[in-house]
Short mmCIF file of C-alpha atoms in Angstrom, two decimals:
data_model
loop_
_atom_site.label_atom_id
_atom_site.label_comp_id
_atom_site.label_asym_id
_atom_site.label_seq_id
_atom_site.Cartn_x
_atom_site.Cartn_y
_atom_site.Cartn_z
CA MET A 560 0.81 45.21 -38.38
CA PRO A 561 -1.12 46.38 -35.30
CA SER A 562 -4.10 44.35 -36.47
CA LEU A 563 -1.92 41.28 -36.80
CA ILE A 564 -0.59 41.74 -33.27
CA TYR A 565 -4.11 42.21 -31.96
CA SER A 566 -5.21 39.07 -33.78
CA LEU A 567 -2.37 37.04 -32.29
CA ARG A 568 -3.14 38.30 -28.81
CA SER A 569 -6.80 37.44 -29.22
CA SER A 570 -5.93 33.96 -30.40
CA GLY A 571 -3.56 33.46 -27.47
CA ALA A 572 -6.18 34.63 -25.01
CA ALA A 573 -8.75 32.31 -26.52
CA ALA A 574 -6.33 29.39 -26.37
CA SER A 575 -5.39 30.10 -22.76
CA SER A 576 -9.05 30.28 -21.77
CA ALA A 577 -9.74 26.99 -23.54
CA VAL A 578 -7.02 25.13 -21.62
CA PRO A 579 -8.81 25.19 -18.23
CA SER A 580 -12.04 24.09 -19.90
CA LEU A 581 -10.22 21.19 -21.54
CA ARG A 582 -8.62 20.18 -18.26
CA ALA A 583 -11.95 20.33 -16.48
CA ALA A 584 -13.50 18.16 -19.19
CA MET A 585 -10.68 15.61 -18.82
CA ARG A 586 -11.12 15.48 -15.05
CA ARG A 587 -14.85 15.01 -15.46
CA MET A 588 -14.33 12.17 -17.91
CA ARG A 589 -11.89 10.42 -15.57
CA ARG A 590 -14.24 10.77 -12.65
CA GLU A 591 -17.15 9.38 -14.65
CA SER A 592 -14.92 6.47 -15.69
CA VAL A 593 -14.18 5.63 -12.04
CA GLU A 594 -17.86 5.95 -11.13
CA ARG A 595 -18.78 3.51 -13.90
CA GLU A 596 -16.29 0.99 -12.52
CA LEU A 597 -17.88 1.30 -9.08
CA GLU A 598 -21.32 0.41 -10.44
CA GLY A 599 -21.92 -3.28 -9.86
CA CYS A 600 -18.46 -3.68 -8.34
CA GLN A 601 -17.91 -6.29 -5.62
CA MET A 602 -14.43 -5.30 -4.41
CA VAL A 603 -12.10 -2.31 -4.74
CA ALA A 604 -8.46 -2.67 -3.73
CA GLY A 605 -5.54 -0.25 -3.81
CA LEU A 606 -2.16 -1.42 -5.09
CA TRP A 607 1.04 0.57 -4.52
CA CYS A 608 2.24 1.29 -8.07
CA HIS A 609 5.29 3.47 -7.44
CA SER A 610 8.05 2.87 -10.04
CA LEU A 611 5.96 0.40 -12.07
CA THR A 612 6.64 0.61 -15.79
CA VAL A 613 4.03 0.66 -18.53
CA ARG A 614 5.09 -2.84 -19.54
CA GLN A 615 4.61 -4.16 -16.01
CA ILE A 616 1.16 -2.62 -15.69
CA GLN A 617 0.15 -4.12 -19.02
CA CYS A 618 1.46 -7.50 -17.89
CA LEU A 619 -0.62 -7.34 -14.72
CA ARG A 620 -3.74 -6.27 -16.60
CA GLY A 621 -3.35 -9.21 -18.96
CA ALA A 622 -3.18 -11.67 -16.04
CA LEU A 623 -6.40 -10.49 -14.35
CA PRO A 624 -9.68 -12.42 -14.73
CA LYS A 625 -12.40 -11.07 -16.99
CA SER A 626 -14.40 -9.29 -14.30
CA ALA A 627 -11.36 -7.47 -12.88
CA LYS A 628 -9.87 -4.19 -14.13
CA LEU A 629 -6.83 -2.20 -13.05
CA VAL A 630 -7.29 1.58 -13.26
CA ILE A 631 -4.67 4.27 -12.69
CA ALA A 632 -6.46 7.17 -10.97
CA LYS A 633 -5.45 9.91 -8.58
CA ASN A 634 -6.38 9.52 -4.94
CA THR A 635 -8.41 12.72 -5.00
CA MET A 636 -10.35 11.46 -8.00
CA LEU A 637 -11.20 8.21 -6.25
CA GLY A 638 -12.11 10.09 -3.08
CA LYS A 639 -14.59 12.30 -4.91
CA SER A 640 -16.06 9.34 -6.78
CA THR A 641 -16.65 7.31 -3.61
CA GLU A 642 -17.88 10.16 -1.44
CA GLY A 643 -21.29 9.37 0.07
CA THR A 644 -21.26 5.76 -1.21
CA SER A 645 -20.65 2.37 0.39
CA TRP A 646 -17.06 2.57 -0.92
CA GLU A 647 -16.20 5.73 1.01
CA SER A 648 -14.03 3.90 3.54
CA ILE A 649 -11.48 3.12 0.78
CA ARG A 650 -10.44 6.77 1.01
CA SER A 651 -8.35 5.91 4.07
CA CYS A 652 -6.13 3.81 1.76
CA ALA A 653 -5.74 6.59 -0.83
CA ARG A 654 -2.22 7.67 0.07
CA GLY A 655 0.80 7.70 -2.18
CA MET A 656 0.75 6.35 -5.73
CA ASN A 657 -1.99 3.77 -6.19
CA ALA A 658 -3.49 1.68 -8.94
CA TRP A 659 -7.04 0.63 -8.21
CA LEU A 660 -8.30 -2.90 -8.74
CA PHE A 661 -12.02 -3.20 -9.46
CA VAL A 662 -13.57 -6.70 -9.35
CA ARG A 663 -17.17 -7.09 -10.49
CA SER A 664 -17.69 -10.78 -9.65
CA ASP A 665 -17.30 -12.02 -6.08
CA ASP A 666 -16.45 -15.43 -7.56
CA GLU A 667 -13.23 -13.93 -8.96
CA VAL A 668 -12.03 -11.94 -5.95
CA ALA A 669 -9.56 -14.62 -4.88
CA SER A 670 -8.32 -15.24 -8.43
CA ALA A 671 -7.80 -11.51 -9.06
CA LEU A 672 -5.74 -11.15 -5.88
CA LYS A 673 -3.78 -14.28 -6.77
CA ALA A 674 -2.90 -12.74 -10.15
CA CYS A 675 -1.50 -9.70 -8.32
CA ARG A 676 0.52 -11.90 -5.95
CA ASP A 677 1.93 -13.89 -8.86
CA PHE A 678 2.85 -10.60 -10.55
CA GLN A 679 4.71 -9.47 -7.43
CA ARG A 680 6.72 -12.69 -7.28
CA GLN A 681 7.45 -12.72 -10.99
CA TRP A 682 8.84 -9.19 -11.02
CA LYS A 683 10.24 -9.29 -7.46
CA LEU A 684 8.13 -6.32 -6.35
CA ASP A 685 7.67 -7.01 -2.65
CA LEU A 686 7.22 -3.30 -1.89
CA ASN A 687 4.38 -2.93 -4.39
CA ASP A 688 1.81 -4.42 -2.05
CA PHE A 689 -1.87 -3.79 -1.42
CA THR A 690 -2.74 -0.67 0.55
CA GLY A 691 -6.26 -1.78 1.48
CA ALA A 692 -9.59 -2.93 0.09
CA VAL A 693 -13.34 -2.73 0.57
CA PHE A 694 -15.34 -5.93 0.10
CA GLN A 695 -19.04 -6.32 0.97
CA GLY A 696 -19.00 -2.97 2.76
CA ARG A 697 -16.07 -3.88 5.03
CA LEU A 698 -12.64 -2.24 5.00
CA TYR A 699 -9.65 -4.61 4.90
CA GLY A 700 -6.14 -3.47 5.76
CA PRO A 701 -2.96 -4.86 4.15
CA GLN A 702 -2.65 -7.41 6.96
CA ASP A 703 -6.19 -8.74 6.31
CA PHE A 704 -5.72 -9.79 2.68
CA GLY A 705 -5.20 -13.42 3.65
CA VAL A 706 -8.95 -13.61 4.34
CA LEU A 707 -9.80 -12.17 0.91
CA GLU A 708 -7.33 -14.41 -0.89
CA THR A 709 -9.00 -17.53 0.53
CA THR A 710 -12.58 -16.38 -0.04
CA PRO A 711 -14.44 -19.29 -1.68
CA ALA A 712 -16.45 -18.70 -4.82
CA LYS A 713 -20.21 -18.42 -4.37
CA ALA A 714 -20.74 -21.63 -6.36
CA ASP A 715 -18.44 -23.53 -3.97
CA SER A 716 -20.22 -22.07 -0.93
CA ASN A 717 -23.62 -23.05 -2.32
CA ALA A 718 -22.40 -26.57 -3.07
CA TYR A 719 -21.10 -26.93 0.51
CA LEU A 720 -24.42 -25.65 1.90
CA LEU A 721 -26.45 -28.05 -0.23
CA GLY A 722 -24.20 -30.91 0.84
CA SER A 723 -24.72 -30.00 4.51
CA LEU A 724 -28.49 -29.99 4.02
CA HIS A 725 -28.41 -33.28 2.10
CA LEU A 726 -26.64 -35.30 4.81
CA PRO A 727 -29.48 -35.25 7.43
CA ALA A 728 -32.08 -35.97 4.73
CA ALA A 729 -30.04 -38.91 3.42
CA SER A 730 -29.70 -40.33 6.97
CA LEU A 731 -33.45 -40.08 7.54
CA ILE A 732 -34.23 -41.78 4.23
CA GLY A 733 -31.79 -44.57 5.05
CA LEU A 734 -33.44 -45.09 8.46
CA LEU A 735 -36.90 -45.27 6.90
CA GLN A 736 -35.73 -47.75 4.28
CA ALA A 737 -34.18 -49.95 6.96
CA SER A 738 -37.46 -49.91 8.95
CA LEU A 739 -39.50 -50.86 5.90
CA GLU A 740 -37.11 -53.69 5.01
CA GLY A 741 -37.34 -55.01 8.57
CA ALA A 742 -41.14 -54.98 8.49
CA CYS A 743 -41.20 -56.78 5.14
CA SER A 744 -38.80 -59.46 6.46
CA ALA A 745 -41.05 -60.10 9.50
CA ASP A 746 -44.11 -60.51 7.29
CA ALA A 747 -42.28 -62.97 5.03
CA ALA A 748 -41.25 -65.19 8.00
CA ALA A 749 -44.88 -66.05 9.02
CA PRO A 750 -46.67 -68.95 7.07
CA PRO A 751 -49.20 -67.70 4.55
CA GLY A 752 -52.65 -67.26 6.09
CA VAL A 753 -51.54 -68.19 9.65
CA THR A 754 -51.47 -65.71 12.46
CA ALA A 755 -50.72 -66.21 16.14
CA ALA A 756 -53.90 -66.85 18.22
CA ALA A 757 -54.51 -64.13 20.71
CA ALA A 758 -55.38 -65.14 24.26
CA PRO A 759 -58.85 -64.07 25.50
CA PRO A 760 -58.88 -60.92 27.57
CA GLY A 761 -57.92 -61.59 31.18
CA VAL A 762 -56.72 -65.15 30.48
CA THR A 763 -53.09 -66.17 30.63
CA ALA A 764 -51.52 -69.49 29.80
CA ALA A 765 -51.11 -71.80 32.83
CA ALA A 766 -47.55 -72.30 33.79
CA ALA A 767 -46.34 -75.81 34.72
CA PRO A 768 -45.38 -76.31 38.40
CA PRO A 769 -41.70 -76.06 39.18
CA GLY A 770 -39.89 -79.27 38.30
CA VAL A 771 -42.81 -80.72 36.35
CA THR A 772 -42.70 -81.19 32.62
CA ALA A 773 -45.50 -82.20 30.29
CA ALA A 774 -45.68 -85.98 29.74
CA ALA A 775 -44.72 -87.07 26.28
CA ALA A 776 -47.08 -89.49 24.49
CA PRO A 777 -45.71 -93.05 23.95
CA PRO A 778 -44.38 -93.82 20.48
CA GLY A 779 -47.23 -94.54 18.04
CA VAL A 780 -49.88 -93.14 20.37
CA THR A 781 -51.60 -89.90 19.59
CA ALA A 782 -53.53 -87.76 21.97
CA ALA A 783 -57.23 -88.51 22.00
CA ALA A 784 -59.36 -85.85 20.48
CA ALA A 785 -61.94 -84.36 22.77
CA PRO A 786 -65.49 -85.53 21.91
CA ALA A 787 -67.60 -83.02 20.12
CA SER A 788 -70.24 -81.50 22.30
CA ASN A 789 -73.87 -82.27 21.48
#
Protein backbone atom coordinates (compact mmCIF):
# COMPACT_ATOMS: atom_id res chain seq x y z
CA MET A 1 0.00 0.00 0.00
CA PRO A 2 2.71 2.55 0.84
CA SER A 3 4.41 1.75 -2.45
CA LEU A 4 1.17 2.34 -4.30
CA ILE A 5 0.72 5.71 -2.62
CA TYR A 6 4.30 6.65 -3.43
CA SER A 7 3.77 5.61 -7.03
CA LEU A 8 0.64 7.73 -7.33
CA ARG A 9 2.39 10.73 -5.83
CA SER A 10 5.29 10.33 -8.22
CA SER A 11 2.94 10.11 -11.17
CA GLY A 12 1.07 13.22 -10.02
CA ALA A 13 4.30 15.13 -9.59
CA ALA A 14 5.47 14.10 -13.03
CA ALA A 15 2.16 15.13 -14.56
CA SER A 16 2.16 18.50 -12.80
CA SER A 17 5.70 19.18 -13.98
CA ALA A 18 4.75 18.25 -17.54
CA VAL A 19 1.86 20.74 -17.65
CA PRO A 20 4.05 23.90 -17.66
CA SER A 21 6.27 22.36 -20.34
CA LEU A 22 3.21 21.61 -22.46
CA ARG A 23 1.89 25.13 -22.02
CA ALA A 24 5.25 26.61 -22.93
CA ALA A 25 5.36 24.44 -26.06
CA MET A 26 1.86 25.61 -27.04
CA ARG A 27 2.82 29.26 -26.57
CA ARG A 28 5.94 28.75 -28.64
CA MET A 29 3.95 27.13 -31.44
CA ARG A 30 1.43 29.98 -31.48
CA ARG A 31 4.17 32.57 -31.56
CA GLU A 32 5.92 30.81 -34.43
CA SER A 33 2.59 30.68 -36.27
CA VAL A 34 2.18 34.45 -35.96
CA GLU A 35 5.78 35.03 -37.05
CA ARG A 36 5.20 32.91 -40.15
CA GLU A 37 2.17 35.02 -41.04
CA LEU A 38 4.30 38.18 -40.75
CA GLU A 39 6.83 36.86 -43.26
CA GLY A 40 6.01 38.32 -46.66
CA CYS A 41 2.97 40.10 -45.24
CA GLN A 42 1.88 43.43 -46.77
CA MET A 43 -0.68 44.55 -44.17
CA VAL A 44 -1.66 43.63 -40.61
CA ALA A 45 -4.93 44.92 -39.19
CA GLY A 46 -6.63 44.42 -35.84
CA LEU A 47 -10.35 43.69 -35.71
CA TRP A 48 -12.38 43.94 -32.48
CA CYS A 49 -13.75 40.41 -32.06
CA HIS A 50 -15.55 40.65 -28.72
CA SER A 51 -18.69 38.46 -28.61
CA LEU A 52 -18.10 37.00 -32.09
CA THR A 53 -19.24 33.39 -32.37
CA VAL A 54 -17.30 30.57 -33.99
CA ARG A 55 -19.80 30.54 -36.84
CA GLN A 56 -19.33 34.26 -37.49
CA ILE A 57 -15.54 33.96 -37.52
CA GLN A 58 -15.76 31.05 -39.95
CA CYS A 59 -18.09 33.08 -42.15
CA LEU A 60 -15.64 35.97 -42.24
CA ARG A 61 -12.70 33.70 -43.00
CA GLY A 62 -14.59 32.18 -45.91
CA ALA A 63 -15.25 35.62 -47.42
CA LEU A 64 -11.60 36.76 -47.39
CA PRO A 65 -9.45 36.68 -50.56
CA LYS A 66 -6.82 33.98 -50.98
CA SER A 67 -3.88 36.01 -49.70
CA ALA A 68 -5.68 37.11 -46.51
CA LYS A 69 -5.93 35.17 -43.25
CA LEU A 70 -7.72 35.91 -39.98
CA VAL A 71 -5.85 34.72 -36.88
CA ILE A 72 -7.07 34.76 -33.28
CA ALA A 73 -4.03 35.58 -31.12
CA LYS A 74 -3.47 37.26 -27.80
CA ASN A 75 -2.20 40.82 -27.79
CA THR A 76 0.89 39.83 -25.83
CA MET A 77 1.66 37.13 -28.37
CA LEU A 78 1.43 39.59 -31.25
CA GLY A 79 3.51 42.11 -29.33
CA LYS A 80 6.33 39.64 -28.79
CA SER A 81 6.19 38.48 -32.41
CA THR A 82 6.43 42.02 -33.81
CA GLU A 83 9.02 43.33 -31.37
CA GLY A 84 12.03 44.77 -33.20
CA THR A 85 10.38 44.44 -36.63
CA SER A 86 8.74 46.88 -39.05
CA TRP A 87 5.37 45.79 -37.62
CA GLU A 88 6.15 46.91 -34.08
CA SER A 89 3.86 49.95 -34.27
CA ILE A 90 0.81 47.64 -34.43
CA ARG A 91 1.35 47.00 -30.72
CA SER A 92 -0.39 50.31 -29.98
CA CYS A 93 -3.60 48.74 -31.37
CA ALA A 94 -3.27 45.57 -29.28
CA ARG A 95 -5.89 46.39 -26.66
CA GLY A 96 -8.97 44.39 -25.81
CA MET A 97 -10.03 41.30 -27.75
CA ASN A 98 -8.64 41.33 -31.27
CA ALA A 99 -8.55 39.10 -34.31
CA TRP A 100 -5.63 39.86 -36.59
CA LEU A 101 -5.98 40.16 -40.35
CA PHE A 102 -2.85 39.30 -42.33
CA VAL A 103 -2.81 40.19 -46.05
CA ARG A 104 0.11 38.96 -48.15
CA SER A 105 -0.74 40.67 -51.45
CA ASP A 106 -1.01 44.45 -51.66
CA ASP A 107 -3.36 43.94 -54.62
CA GLU A 108 -5.91 42.41 -52.22
CA VAL A 109 -5.72 44.88 -49.35
CA ALA A 110 -8.84 46.75 -50.45
CA SER A 111 -10.79 43.55 -51.20
CA ALA A 112 -9.88 42.04 -47.81
CA LEU A 113 -11.09 45.15 -45.98
CA LYS A 114 -14.24 45.19 -48.10
CA ALA A 115 -14.98 41.60 -47.05
CA CYS A 116 -14.74 42.69 -43.40
CA ARG A 117 -17.06 45.66 -44.02
CA ASP A 118 -19.59 43.44 -45.76
CA PHE A 119 -19.39 41.03 -42.82
CA GLN A 120 -20.13 43.88 -40.40
CA ARG A 121 -23.19 44.96 -42.37
CA GLN A 122 -24.46 41.43 -42.84
CA TRP A 123 -24.33 40.60 -39.14
CA LYS A 124 -25.06 44.15 -37.92
CA LEU A 125 -21.80 44.34 -35.96
CA ASP A 126 -21.06 48.06 -36.01
CA LEU A 127 -19.07 47.84 -32.77
CA ASN A 128 -16.76 45.15 -34.14
CA ASP A 129 -14.65 47.63 -36.07
CA PHE A 130 -10.96 47.85 -36.94
CA THR A 131 -8.63 48.91 -34.15
CA GLY A 132 -5.74 49.87 -36.43
CA ALA A 133 -3.40 48.60 -39.13
CA VAL A 134 0.15 48.79 -40.43
CA PHE A 135 0.62 49.02 -44.20
CA GLN A 136 3.95 49.72 -45.93
CA GLY A 137 5.52 50.61 -42.59
CA ARG A 138 2.89 53.21 -41.70
CA LEU A 139 0.42 52.99 -38.81
CA TYR A 140 -3.23 53.67 -39.66
CA GLY A 141 -5.82 54.44 -37.00
CA PRO A 142 -9.50 53.43 -37.22
CA GLN A 143 -10.34 56.80 -38.77
CA ASP A 144 -7.77 56.29 -41.57
CA PHE A 145 -9.19 53.08 -43.03
CA GLY A 146 -10.94 54.96 -45.82
CA VAL A 147 -7.51 55.44 -47.43
CA LEU A 148 -6.72 51.71 -47.22
CA GLU A 149 -10.14 50.68 -48.51
CA THR A 150 -9.63 52.74 -51.69
CA THR A 151 -6.02 51.68 -52.30
CA PRO A 152 -5.76 50.71 -55.99
CA ALA A 153 -4.21 47.41 -56.95
CA LYS A 154 -0.63 47.53 -58.20
CA ALA A 155 -1.74 46.39 -61.66
CA ASP A 156 -4.19 49.32 -61.89
CA SER A 157 -1.50 51.77 -60.73
CA ASN A 158 0.96 50.46 -63.31
CA ALA A 159 -1.65 50.71 -66.07
CA TYR A 160 -2.39 54.33 -65.11
CA LEU A 161 1.33 55.14 -65.09
CA LEU A 162 1.88 53.56 -68.51
CA GLY A 163 -1.11 55.46 -69.86
CA SER A 164 0.31 58.74 -68.54
CA LEU A 165 3.64 58.03 -70.22
CA HIS A 166 1.96 57.01 -73.48
CA LEU A 167 0.01 60.25 -73.97
CA PRO A 168 3.02 62.58 -74.59
CA ALA A 169 4.64 60.00 -76.87
CA ALA A 170 1.43 59.59 -78.88
CA SER A 171 1.13 63.40 -79.26
CA LEU A 172 4.72 63.66 -80.51
CA ILE A 173 4.22 60.84 -83.01
CA GLY A 174 1.04 62.49 -84.29
CA LEU A 175 2.88 65.81 -84.75
CA LEU A 176 5.68 64.13 -86.68
CA GLN A 177 3.23 62.29 -88.91
CA ALA A 178 1.38 65.53 -89.66
CA SER A 179 4.69 67.24 -90.60
CA LEU A 180 5.67 64.41 -92.93
CA GLU A 181 2.24 64.41 -94.60
CA GLY A 182 2.50 68.16 -95.14
CA ALA A 183 5.94 67.84 -96.73
CA CYS A 184 4.74 65.05 -99.02
CA SER A 185 1.73 67.16 -100.12
CA ALA A 186 4.00 70.11 -101.02
CA ASP A 187 6.25 67.89 -103.11
CA ALA A 188 3.26 66.44 -104.98
CA ALA A 189 1.93 69.93 -105.90
CA ALA A 190 5.03 70.90 -107.99
CA PRO A 191 5.20 69.64 -111.70
CA PRO A 192 7.58 66.73 -112.17
CA GLY A 193 11.12 67.90 -112.92
CA VAL A 194 10.32 71.64 -112.55
CA THR A 195 11.69 73.73 -109.76
CA ALA A 196 11.41 77.45 -109.14
CA ALA A 197 14.36 79.43 -110.63
CA ALA A 198 16.39 81.12 -107.98
CA ALA A 199 17.36 84.75 -108.52
CA PRO A 200 21.11 85.46 -108.78
CA PRO A 201 22.72 86.66 -105.59
CA GLY A 202 22.16 90.37 -105.05
CA VAL A 203 19.56 90.67 -107.83
CA THR A 204 15.90 91.30 -107.17
CA ALA A 205 13.04 91.42 -109.60
CA ALA A 206 12.24 94.96 -110.86
CA ALA A 207 8.97 96.24 -109.61
CA ALA A 208 6.65 98.09 -112.01
CA PRO A 209 6.17 101.83 -111.30
CA PRO A 210 3.07 102.75 -109.37
CA GLY A 211 0.02 102.83 -111.62
CA VAL A 212 1.78 101.12 -114.53
CA THR A 213 0.90 97.64 -115.65
CA ALA A 214 2.65 95.47 -118.20
CA ALA A 215 1.24 95.88 -121.73
CA ALA A 216 -0.62 92.87 -122.99
CA ALA A 217 0.27 91.61 -126.49
CA PRO A 218 -2.46 92.06 -129.16
CA PRO A 219 -4.53 88.98 -129.98
CA GLY A 220 -2.63 86.63 -132.32
CA VAL A 221 0.70 88.37 -131.73
CA THR A 222 3.40 86.69 -129.75
CA ALA A 223 6.37 88.33 -128.19
CA ALA A 224 9.43 88.32 -130.41
CA ALA A 225 12.17 86.05 -129.26
CA ALA A 226 15.45 87.72 -128.57
CA PRO A 227 18.06 86.97 -131.28
CA ALA A 228 20.68 84.47 -130.31
CA SER A 229 24.01 86.04 -129.64
CA ASN A 230 26.87 85.21 -132.02
